[in-house]
mmCIF file of C-alpha atoms and ligand atoms in Angstrom:
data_model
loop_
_atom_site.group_PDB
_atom_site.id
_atom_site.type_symbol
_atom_site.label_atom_id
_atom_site.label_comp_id
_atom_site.label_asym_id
_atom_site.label_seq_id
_atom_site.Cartn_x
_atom_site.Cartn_y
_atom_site.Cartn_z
ATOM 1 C CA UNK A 265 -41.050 -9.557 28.866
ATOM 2 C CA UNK A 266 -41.021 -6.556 26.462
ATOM 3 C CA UNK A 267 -38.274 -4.995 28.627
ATOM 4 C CA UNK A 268 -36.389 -8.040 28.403
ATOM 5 C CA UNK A 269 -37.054 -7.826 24.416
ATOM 6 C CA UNK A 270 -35.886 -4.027 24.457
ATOM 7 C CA UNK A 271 -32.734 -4.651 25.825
ATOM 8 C CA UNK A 272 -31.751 -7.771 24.184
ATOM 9 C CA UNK A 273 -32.146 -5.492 20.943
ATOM 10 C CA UNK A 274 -30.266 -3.027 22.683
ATOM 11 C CA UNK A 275 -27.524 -5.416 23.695
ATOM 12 C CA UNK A 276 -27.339 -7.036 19.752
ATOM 13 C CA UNK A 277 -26.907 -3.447 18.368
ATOM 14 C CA UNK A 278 -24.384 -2.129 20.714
ATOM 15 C CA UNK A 279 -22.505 -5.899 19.762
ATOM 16 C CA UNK A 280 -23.025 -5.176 16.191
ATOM 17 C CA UNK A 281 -21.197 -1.725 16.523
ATOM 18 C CA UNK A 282 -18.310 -3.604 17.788
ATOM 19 C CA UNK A 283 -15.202 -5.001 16.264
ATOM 20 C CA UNK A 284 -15.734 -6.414 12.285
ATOM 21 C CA UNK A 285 -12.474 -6.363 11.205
ATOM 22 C CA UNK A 286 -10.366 -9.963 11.164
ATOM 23 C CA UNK A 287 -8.112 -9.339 9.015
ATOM 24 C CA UNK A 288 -5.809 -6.798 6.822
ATOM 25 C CA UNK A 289 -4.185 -6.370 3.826
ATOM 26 C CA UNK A 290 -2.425 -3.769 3.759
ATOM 27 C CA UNK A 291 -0.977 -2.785 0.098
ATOM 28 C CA UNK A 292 2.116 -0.218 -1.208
ATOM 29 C CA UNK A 293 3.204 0.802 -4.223
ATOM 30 C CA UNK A 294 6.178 2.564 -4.103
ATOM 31 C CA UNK A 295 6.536 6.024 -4.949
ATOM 32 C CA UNK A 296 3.212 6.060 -6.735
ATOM 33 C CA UNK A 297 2.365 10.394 -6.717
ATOM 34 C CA UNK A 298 -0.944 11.891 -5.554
ATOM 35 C CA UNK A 299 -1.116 13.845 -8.691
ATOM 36 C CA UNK A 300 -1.432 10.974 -10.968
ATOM 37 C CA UNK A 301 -3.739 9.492 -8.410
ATOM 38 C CA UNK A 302 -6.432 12.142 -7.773
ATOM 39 C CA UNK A 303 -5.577 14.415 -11.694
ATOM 40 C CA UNK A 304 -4.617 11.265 -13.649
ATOM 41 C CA UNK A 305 -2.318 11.372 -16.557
ATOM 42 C CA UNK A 306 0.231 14.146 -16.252
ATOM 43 C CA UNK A 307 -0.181 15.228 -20.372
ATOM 44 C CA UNK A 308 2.982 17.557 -20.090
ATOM 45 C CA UNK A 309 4.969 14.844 -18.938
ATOM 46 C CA UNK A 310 3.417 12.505 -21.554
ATOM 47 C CA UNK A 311 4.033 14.407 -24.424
ATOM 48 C CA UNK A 312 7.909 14.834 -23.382
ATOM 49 C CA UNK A 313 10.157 12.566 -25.810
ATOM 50 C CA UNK A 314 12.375 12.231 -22.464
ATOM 51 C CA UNK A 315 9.585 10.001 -20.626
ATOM 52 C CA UNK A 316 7.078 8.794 -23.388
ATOM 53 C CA UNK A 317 9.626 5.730 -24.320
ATOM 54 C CA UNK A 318 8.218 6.939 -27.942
ATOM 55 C CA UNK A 319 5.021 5.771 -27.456
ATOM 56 C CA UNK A 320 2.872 9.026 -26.810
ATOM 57 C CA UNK A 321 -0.305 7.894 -28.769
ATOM 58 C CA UNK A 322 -0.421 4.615 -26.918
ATOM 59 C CA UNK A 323 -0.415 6.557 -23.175
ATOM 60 C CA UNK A 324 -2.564 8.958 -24.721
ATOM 61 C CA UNK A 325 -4.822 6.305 -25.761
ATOM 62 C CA UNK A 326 -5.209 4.666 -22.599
ATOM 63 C CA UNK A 327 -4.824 7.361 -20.080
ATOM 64 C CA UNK A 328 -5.818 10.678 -21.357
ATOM 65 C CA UNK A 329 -9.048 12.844 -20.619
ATOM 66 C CA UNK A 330 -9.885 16.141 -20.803
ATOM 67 C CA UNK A 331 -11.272 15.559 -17.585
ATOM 68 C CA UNK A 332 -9.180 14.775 -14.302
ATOM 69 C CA UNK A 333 -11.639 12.652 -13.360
ATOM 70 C CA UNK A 334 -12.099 9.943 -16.605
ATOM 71 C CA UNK A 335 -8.457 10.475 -16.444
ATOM 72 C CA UNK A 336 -7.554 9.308 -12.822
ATOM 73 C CA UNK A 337 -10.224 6.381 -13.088
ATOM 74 C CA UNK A 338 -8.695 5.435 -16.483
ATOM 75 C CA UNK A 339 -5.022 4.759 -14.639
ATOM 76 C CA UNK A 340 -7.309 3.064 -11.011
ATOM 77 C CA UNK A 341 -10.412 1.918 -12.309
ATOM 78 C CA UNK A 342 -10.847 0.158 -8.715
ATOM 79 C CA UNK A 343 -9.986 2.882 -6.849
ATOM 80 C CA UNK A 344 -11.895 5.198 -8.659
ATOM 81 C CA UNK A 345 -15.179 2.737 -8.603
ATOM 82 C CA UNK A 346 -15.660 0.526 -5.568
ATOM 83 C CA UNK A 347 -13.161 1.910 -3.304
ATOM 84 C CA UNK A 348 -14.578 5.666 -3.957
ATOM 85 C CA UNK A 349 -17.981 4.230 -3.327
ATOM 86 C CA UNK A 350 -17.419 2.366 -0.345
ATOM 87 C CA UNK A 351 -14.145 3.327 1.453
ATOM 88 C CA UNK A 352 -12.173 6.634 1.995
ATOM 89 C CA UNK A 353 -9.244 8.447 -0.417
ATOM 90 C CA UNK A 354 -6.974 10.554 1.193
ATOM 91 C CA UNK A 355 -4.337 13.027 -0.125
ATOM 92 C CA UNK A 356 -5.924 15.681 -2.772
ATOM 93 C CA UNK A 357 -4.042 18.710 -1.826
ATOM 94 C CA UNK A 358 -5.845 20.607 -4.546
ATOM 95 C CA UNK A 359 -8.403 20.141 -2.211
ATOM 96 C CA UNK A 360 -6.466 21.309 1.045
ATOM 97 C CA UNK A 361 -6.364 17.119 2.337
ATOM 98 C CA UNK A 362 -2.545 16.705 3.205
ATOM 99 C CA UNK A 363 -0.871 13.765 3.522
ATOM 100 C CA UNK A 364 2.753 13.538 4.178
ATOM 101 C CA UNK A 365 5.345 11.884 5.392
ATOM 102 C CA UNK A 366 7.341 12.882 8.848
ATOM 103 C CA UNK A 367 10.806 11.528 8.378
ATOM 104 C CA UNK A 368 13.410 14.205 6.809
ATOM 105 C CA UNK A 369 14.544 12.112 3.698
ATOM 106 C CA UNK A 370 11.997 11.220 1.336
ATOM 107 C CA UNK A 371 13.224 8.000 0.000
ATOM 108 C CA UNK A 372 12.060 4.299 0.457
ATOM 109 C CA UNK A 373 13.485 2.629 3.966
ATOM 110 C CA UNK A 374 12.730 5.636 6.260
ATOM 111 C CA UNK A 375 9.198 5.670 4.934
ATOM 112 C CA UNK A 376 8.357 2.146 5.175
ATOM 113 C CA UNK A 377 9.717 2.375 8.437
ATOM 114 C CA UNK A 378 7.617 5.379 9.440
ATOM 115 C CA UNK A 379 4.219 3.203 8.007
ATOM 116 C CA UNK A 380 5.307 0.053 9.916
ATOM 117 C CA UNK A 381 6.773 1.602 13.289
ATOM 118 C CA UNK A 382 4.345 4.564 13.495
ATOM 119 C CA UNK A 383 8.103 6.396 14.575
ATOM 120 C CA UNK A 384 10.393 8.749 12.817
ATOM 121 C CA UNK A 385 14.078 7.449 13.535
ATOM 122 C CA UNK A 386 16.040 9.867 12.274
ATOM 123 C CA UNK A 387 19.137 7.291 12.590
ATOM 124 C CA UNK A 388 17.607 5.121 9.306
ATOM 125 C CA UNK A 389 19.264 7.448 6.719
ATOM 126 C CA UNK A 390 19.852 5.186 4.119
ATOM 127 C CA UNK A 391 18.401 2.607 1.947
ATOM 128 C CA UNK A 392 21.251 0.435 3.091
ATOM 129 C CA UNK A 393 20.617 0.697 6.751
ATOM 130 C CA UNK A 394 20.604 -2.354 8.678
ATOM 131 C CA UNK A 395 17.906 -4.413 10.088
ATOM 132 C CA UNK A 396 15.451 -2.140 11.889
ATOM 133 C CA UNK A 397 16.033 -1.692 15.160
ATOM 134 C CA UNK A 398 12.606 -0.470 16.101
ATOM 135 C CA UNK A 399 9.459 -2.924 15.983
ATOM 136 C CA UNK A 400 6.874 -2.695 13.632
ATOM 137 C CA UNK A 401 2.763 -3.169 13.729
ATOM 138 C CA UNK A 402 3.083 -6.529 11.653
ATOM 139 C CA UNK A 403 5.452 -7.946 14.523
ATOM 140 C CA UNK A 404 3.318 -6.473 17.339
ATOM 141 C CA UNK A 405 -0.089 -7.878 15.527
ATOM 142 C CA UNK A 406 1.592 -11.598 15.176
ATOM 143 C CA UNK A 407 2.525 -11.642 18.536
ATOM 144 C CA UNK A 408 -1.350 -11.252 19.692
ATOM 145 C CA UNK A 409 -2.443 -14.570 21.377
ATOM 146 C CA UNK A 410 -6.312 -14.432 18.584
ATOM 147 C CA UNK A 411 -3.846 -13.934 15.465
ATOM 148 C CA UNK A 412 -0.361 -15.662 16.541
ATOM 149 C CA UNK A 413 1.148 -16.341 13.703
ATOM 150 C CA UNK A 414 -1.199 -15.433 10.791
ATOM 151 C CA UNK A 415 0.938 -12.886 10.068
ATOM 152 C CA UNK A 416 3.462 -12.899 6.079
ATOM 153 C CA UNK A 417 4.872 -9.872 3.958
ATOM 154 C CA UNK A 418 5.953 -9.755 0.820
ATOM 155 C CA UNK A 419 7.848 -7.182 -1.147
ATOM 156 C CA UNK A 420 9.249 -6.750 -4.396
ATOM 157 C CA UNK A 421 12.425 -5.038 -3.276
ATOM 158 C CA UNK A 422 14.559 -7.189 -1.143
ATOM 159 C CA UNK A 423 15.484 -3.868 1.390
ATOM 160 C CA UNK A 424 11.923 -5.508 3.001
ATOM 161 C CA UNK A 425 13.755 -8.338 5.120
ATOM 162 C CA UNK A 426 15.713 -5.155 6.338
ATOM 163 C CA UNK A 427 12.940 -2.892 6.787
ATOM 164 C CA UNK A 428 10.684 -5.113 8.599
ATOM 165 C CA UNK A 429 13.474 -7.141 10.306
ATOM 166 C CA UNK A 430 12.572 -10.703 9.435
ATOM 167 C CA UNK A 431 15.199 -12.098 12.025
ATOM 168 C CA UNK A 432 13.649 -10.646 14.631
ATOM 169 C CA UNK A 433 10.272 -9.769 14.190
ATOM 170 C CA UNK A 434 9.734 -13.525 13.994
ATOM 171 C CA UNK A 435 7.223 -13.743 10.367
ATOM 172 C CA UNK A 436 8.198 -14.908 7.159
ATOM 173 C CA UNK A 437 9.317 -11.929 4.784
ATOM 174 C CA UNK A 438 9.056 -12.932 1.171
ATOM 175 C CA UNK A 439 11.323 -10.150 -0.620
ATOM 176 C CA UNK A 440 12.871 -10.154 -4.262
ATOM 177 C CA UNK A 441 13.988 -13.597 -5.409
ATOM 178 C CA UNK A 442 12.296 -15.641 -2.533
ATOM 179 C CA UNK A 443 10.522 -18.455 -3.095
ATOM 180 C CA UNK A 444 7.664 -20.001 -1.050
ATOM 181 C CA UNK A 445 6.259 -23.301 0.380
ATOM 182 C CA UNK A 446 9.311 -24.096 2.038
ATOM 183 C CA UNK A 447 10.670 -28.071 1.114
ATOM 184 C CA UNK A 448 6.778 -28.817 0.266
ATOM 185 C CA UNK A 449 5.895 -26.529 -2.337
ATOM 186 C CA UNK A 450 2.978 -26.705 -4.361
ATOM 187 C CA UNK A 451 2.697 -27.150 -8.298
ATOM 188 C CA UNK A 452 1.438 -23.704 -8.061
ATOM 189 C CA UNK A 453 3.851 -22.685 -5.798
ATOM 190 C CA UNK A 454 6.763 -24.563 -7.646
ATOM 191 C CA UNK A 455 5.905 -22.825 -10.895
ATOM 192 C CA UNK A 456 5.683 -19.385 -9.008
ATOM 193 C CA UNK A 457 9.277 -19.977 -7.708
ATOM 194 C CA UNK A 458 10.880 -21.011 -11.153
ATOM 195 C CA UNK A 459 9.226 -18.450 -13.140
ATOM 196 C CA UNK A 460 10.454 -15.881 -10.934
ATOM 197 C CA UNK A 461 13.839 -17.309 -10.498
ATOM 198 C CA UNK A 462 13.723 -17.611 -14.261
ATOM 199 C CA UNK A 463 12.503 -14.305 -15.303
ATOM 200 C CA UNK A 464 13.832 -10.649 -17.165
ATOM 201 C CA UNK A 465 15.863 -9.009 -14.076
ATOM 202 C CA UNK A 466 15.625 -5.574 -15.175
ATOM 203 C CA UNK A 467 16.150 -4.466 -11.605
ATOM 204 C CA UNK A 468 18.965 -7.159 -11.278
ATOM 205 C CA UNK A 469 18.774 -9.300 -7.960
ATOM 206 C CA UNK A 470 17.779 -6.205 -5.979
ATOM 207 C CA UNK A 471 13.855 -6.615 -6.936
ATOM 208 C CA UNK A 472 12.053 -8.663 -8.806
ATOM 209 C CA UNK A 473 8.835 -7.542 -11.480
ATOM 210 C CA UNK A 474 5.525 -6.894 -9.117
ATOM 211 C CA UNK A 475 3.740 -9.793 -10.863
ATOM 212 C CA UNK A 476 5.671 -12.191 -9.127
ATOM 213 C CA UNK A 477 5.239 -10.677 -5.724
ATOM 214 C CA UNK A 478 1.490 -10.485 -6.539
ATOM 215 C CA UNK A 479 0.967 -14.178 -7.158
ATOM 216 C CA UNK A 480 3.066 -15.354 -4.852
ATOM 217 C CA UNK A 481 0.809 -13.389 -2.090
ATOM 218 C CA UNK A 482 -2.201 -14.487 -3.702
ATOM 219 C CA UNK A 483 -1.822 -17.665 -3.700
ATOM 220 C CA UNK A 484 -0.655 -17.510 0.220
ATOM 221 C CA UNK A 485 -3.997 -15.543 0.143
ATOM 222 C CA UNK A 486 -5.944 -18.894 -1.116
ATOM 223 C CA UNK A 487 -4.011 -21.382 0.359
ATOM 224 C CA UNK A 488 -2.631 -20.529 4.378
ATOM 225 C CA UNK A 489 -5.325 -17.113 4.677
ATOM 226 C CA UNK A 490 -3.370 -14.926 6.961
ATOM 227 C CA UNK A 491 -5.003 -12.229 9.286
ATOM 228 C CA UNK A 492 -2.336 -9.424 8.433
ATOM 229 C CA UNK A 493 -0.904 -9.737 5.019
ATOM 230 C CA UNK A 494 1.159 -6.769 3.877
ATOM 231 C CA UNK A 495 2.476 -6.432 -0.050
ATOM 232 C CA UNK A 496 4.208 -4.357 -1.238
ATOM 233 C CA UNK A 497 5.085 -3.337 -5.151
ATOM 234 C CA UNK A 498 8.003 -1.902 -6.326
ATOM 235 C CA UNK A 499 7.469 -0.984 -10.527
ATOM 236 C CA UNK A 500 5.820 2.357 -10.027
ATOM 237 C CA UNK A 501 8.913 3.712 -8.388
ATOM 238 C CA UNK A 502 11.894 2.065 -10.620
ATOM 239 C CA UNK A 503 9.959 3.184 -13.835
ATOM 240 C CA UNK A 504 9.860 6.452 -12.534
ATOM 241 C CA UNK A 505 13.456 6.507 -11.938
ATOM 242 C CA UNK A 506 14.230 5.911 -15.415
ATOM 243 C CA UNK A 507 11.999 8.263 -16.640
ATOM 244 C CA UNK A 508 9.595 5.717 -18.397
ATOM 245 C CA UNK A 509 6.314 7.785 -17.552
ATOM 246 C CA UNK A 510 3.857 4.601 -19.938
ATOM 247 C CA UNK A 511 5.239 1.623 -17.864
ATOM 248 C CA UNK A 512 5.352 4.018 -14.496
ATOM 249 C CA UNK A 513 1.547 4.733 -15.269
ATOM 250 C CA UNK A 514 0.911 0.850 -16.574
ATOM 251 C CA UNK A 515 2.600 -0.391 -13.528
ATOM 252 C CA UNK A 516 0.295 1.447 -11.297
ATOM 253 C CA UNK A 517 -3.143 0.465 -13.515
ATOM 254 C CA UNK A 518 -1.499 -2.973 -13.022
ATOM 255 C CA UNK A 519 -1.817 -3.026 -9.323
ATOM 256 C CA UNK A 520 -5.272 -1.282 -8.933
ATOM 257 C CA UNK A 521 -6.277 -4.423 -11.172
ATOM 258 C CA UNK A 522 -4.574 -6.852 -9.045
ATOM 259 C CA UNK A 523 -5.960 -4.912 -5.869
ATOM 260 C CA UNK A 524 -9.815 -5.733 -7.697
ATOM 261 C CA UNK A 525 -8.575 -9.188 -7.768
ATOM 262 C CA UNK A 526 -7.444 -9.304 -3.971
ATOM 263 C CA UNK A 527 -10.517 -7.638 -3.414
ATOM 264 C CA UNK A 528 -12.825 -10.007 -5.131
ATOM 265 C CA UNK A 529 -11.443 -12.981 -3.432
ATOM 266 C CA UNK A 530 -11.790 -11.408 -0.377
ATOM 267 C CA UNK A 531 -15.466 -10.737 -0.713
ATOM 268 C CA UNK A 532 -16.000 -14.103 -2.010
ATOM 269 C CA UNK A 533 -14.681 -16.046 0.811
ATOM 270 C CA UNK A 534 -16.147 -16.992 4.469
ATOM 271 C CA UNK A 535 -12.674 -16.257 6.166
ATOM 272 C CA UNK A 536 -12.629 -12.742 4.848
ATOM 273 C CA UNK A 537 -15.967 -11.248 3.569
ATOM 274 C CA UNK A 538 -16.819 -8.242 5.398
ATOM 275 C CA UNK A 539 -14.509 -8.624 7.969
ATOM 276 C CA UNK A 540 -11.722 -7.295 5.802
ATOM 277 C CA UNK A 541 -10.018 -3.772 5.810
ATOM 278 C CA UNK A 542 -7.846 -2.837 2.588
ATOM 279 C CA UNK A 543 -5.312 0.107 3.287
ATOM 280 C CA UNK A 544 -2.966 1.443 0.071
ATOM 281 C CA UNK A 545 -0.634 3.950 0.510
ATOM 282 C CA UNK A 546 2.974 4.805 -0.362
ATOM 283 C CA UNK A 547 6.063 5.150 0.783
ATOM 284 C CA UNK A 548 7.073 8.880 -0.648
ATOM 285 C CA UNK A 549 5.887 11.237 -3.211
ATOM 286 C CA UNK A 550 8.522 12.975 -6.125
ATOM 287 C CA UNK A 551 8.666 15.707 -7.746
ATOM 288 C CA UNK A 552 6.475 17.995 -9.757
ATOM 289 C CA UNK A 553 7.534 21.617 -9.522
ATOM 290 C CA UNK A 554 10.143 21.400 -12.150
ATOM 291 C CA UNK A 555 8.253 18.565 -14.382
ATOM 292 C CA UNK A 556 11.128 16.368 -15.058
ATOM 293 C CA UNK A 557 11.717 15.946 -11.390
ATOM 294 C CA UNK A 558 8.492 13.767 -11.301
ATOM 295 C CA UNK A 559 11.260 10.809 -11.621
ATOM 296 C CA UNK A 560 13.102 11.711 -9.077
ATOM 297 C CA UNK A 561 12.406 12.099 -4.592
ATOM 298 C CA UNK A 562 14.664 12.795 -1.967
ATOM 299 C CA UNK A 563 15.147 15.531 0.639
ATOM 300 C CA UNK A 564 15.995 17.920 -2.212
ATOM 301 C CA UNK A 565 13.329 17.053 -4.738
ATOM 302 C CA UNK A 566 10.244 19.849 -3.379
ATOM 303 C CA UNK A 567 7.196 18.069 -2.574
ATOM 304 C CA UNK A 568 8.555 14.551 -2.195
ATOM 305 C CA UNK A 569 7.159 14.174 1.435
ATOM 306 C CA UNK A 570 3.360 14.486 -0.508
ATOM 307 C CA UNK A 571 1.782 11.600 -0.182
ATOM 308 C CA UNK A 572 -1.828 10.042 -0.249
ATOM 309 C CA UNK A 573 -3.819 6.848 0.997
ATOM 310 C CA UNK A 574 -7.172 4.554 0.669
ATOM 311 C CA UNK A 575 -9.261 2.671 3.157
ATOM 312 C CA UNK A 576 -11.629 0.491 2.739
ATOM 313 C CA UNK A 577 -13.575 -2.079 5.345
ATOM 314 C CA UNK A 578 -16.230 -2.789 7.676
ATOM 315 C CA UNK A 579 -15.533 -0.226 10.217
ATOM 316 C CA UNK A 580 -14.896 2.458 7.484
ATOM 317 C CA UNK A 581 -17.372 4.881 6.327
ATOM 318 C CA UNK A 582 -18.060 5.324 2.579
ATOM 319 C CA UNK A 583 -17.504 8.693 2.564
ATOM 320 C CA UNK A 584 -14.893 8.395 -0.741
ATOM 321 C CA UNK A 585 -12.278 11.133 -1.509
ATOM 322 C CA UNK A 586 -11.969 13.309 1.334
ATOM 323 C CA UNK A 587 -12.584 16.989 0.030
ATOM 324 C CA UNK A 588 -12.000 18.578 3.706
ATOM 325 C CA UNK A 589 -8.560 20.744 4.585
ATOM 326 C CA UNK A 590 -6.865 18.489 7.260
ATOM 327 C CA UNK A 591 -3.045 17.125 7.519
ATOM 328 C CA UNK A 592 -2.357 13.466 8.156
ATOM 329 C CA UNK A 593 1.076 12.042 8.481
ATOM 330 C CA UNK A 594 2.986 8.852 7.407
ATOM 331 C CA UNK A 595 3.727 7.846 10.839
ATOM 332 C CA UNK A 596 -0.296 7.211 12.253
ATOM 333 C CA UNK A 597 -1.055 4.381 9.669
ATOM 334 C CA UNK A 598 1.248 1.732 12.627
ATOM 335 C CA UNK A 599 -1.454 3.098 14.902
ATOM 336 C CA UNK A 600 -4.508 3.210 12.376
ATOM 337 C CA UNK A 601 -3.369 -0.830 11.036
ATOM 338 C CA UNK A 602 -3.509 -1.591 14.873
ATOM 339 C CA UNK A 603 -6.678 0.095 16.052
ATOM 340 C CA UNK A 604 -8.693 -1.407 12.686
ATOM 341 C CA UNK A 605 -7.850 -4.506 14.093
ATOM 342 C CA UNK A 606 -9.067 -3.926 17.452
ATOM 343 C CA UNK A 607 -5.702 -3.121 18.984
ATOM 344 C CA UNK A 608 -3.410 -0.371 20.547
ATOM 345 C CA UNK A 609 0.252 -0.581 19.507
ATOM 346 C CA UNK A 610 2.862 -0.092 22.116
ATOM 347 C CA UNK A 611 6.523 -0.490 21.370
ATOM 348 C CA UNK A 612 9.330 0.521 23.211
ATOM 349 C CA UNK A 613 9.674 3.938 20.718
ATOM 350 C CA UNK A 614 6.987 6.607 20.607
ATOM 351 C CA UNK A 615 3.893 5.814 18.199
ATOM 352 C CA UNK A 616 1.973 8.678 16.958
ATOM 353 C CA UNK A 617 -1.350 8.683 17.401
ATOM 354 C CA UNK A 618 -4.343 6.830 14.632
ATOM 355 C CA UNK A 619 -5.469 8.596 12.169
ATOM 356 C CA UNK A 620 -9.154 9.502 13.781
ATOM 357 C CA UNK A 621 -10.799 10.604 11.024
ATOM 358 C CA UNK A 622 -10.779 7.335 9.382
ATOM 359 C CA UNK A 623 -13.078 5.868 12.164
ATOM 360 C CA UNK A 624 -15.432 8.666 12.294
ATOM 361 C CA UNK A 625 -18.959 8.698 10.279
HETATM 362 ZN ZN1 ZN B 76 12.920 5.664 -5.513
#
């Protein structure tokens, strides 16, 4: 009988070890740089008159530390709190941990490519390129018989019906000026759609402002809970562009505070609480040799394939920012997204390999 005992408690723990994770959210923000991320506010670039928009003492205000440390958790709070205590940060270089991307251009489609196909295709050259030809982990994850189906993405930047190839890939895409709920939206959902449709276009029809994105997925979030959710934000990088280093840094606070609120709902319902894995990363890094290239990426911009990413989940250890020399690349997160979730993604391209030390102790 106490044999029998033994290896029933045997049996439990080795189940217990097994797969947690039922769903993913996995979260961009494009162009967002490791330095602001792991050093916080850049004060050199601050205190330029070409990037402060004239409003030095407010960035100072809310950003600025003499230590790198206040500083970085004054931009990501979140980050810098629960997901430092209880997930894993890659991408401090300072530190020797190297993240970067493979692809040879440095610019938005070939790197969400690279995240979502685990494959460099050196043929996607240009933000304009076509719909992808190769199939990405979102696709591959919907078509799995347990999840069929629970699978929605939603980006900012309209490139995203492109990048993820909506016609094929057979999930909705909700890019740019979308709306949502279909002929039977919502009041929520209604008002979502109009204020969007209705709101300052600084990025003209191209992309729309992140907040609209963000509640549009949240409330998809509350209301249809999808297994693989995937959103991506788009301010951090068009600030950047034009030089506006306070609403580049605001725009990124704005989404660690959003990725709290995903966060808190998630740990608050039955569908999701700890069986949830949260993975941020980018799409390229910019500039930083010559300072006022920190606006700018691109194969000629040096150190625009620097990058950086967090995990956070049930089978991720809380071992917080990674301070050991290693070098991880763009194209393992397809893999890593897929293995979290208990599977191996095959496609007809090569997939590079997970990212291993994510799943170690
Ligand atoms: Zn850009």
């Amino acid at each position: 009988m106490k044999k029998i005992f033994i290896l029933a408690l045997i049996f439990i723990s080795s189940l217990s070890s097994a797969q947690k994770t039922e769903n993913i959210i996995i979260i961009t923000t494009d162009g967002f740089r490791w330095q602001e991320v792991f050093k916080g506010m850049d004060s050199k670039i601050a205190n330029d008159k070409d990037f402060n928009q004239d409003d030095k003492s407010y960035i100072n205000k809310k950003y600025k530390s003499s230590d790198d440390k206040e500083s970085r958790k004054k931009i990501m709070p979140f980050l810098w709190s629960e997901i430092a205590s209880k997930g894993q940060i890659y991408g401090n270089r300072d530190l020797g941990n190297k993240v970067d991307v493979s692809n040879p251009y440095w610019f938005s489609y070939p790197g969400y490519s690279e995240i979502m196909t685990g494959n460099v295709d050196k043929r996607i050259n240009t933000n304009g390129h076509k719909a992808n030809p190769n199939v990405n982990v979102l696709e591959f994850l919907n078509q799995q018989p347990q999840i069929k189906g629970k699978t929605i993405a939603f980006g900012a930047w309209n490139a995203f019906d492109r990048i993820l190839n909506e016609k094929r890939s057979n999930f909705p895409v909700i890019s740019a000026f979308d709306s949502i709920g279909g002929n039977k939206p919502t009041e929520i959902q209604k008002l979502l759609n109009e204020m969007k449709a209705n709101s300052f276009k600084p990025f003209h029809e191209d992309e729309c402002l992140d907040v609209f994105t963000h509640y549009q997925a949240f409330n998809e979030l509350q209301t249809n809970k999808p297994k693989v959710l995937y959103i991506a934000y788009g301010e951090t990088d068009e600030w950047a562009h034009r030089g506006h280093y306070r609403s580049y840094l605001d725009a990124a606070n704005q989404v660690d505070t959003w990725i709290k609120e995903i966060w808190n709902f998630v740990q608050n319902d039955p569908q999701y609480k700890n069986k949830t894995t949260l993975l941020i990363t980018v799409d390229h890094g910019r500039g930083d040799k010559k300072k006022p290239e920190w606006t700018s990426h691109g194969d000629d911009i040096e150190g625009a394939s620097e990058i950086w990413f967090a995990v956070m989940g049930p089978e991720i250890a809380p071992k917080g920012e990674i301070k050991t020399e290693s070098q991880i690349y763009q194209k393992q997160f397809a893999q890593t997204i897929a293995k979290i979730m208990g599977y191996t993604f095959k496609a007809d391209h090569e997939v590079a390999e997970e990212i291993k030390a994510v799943f170690e102790n």
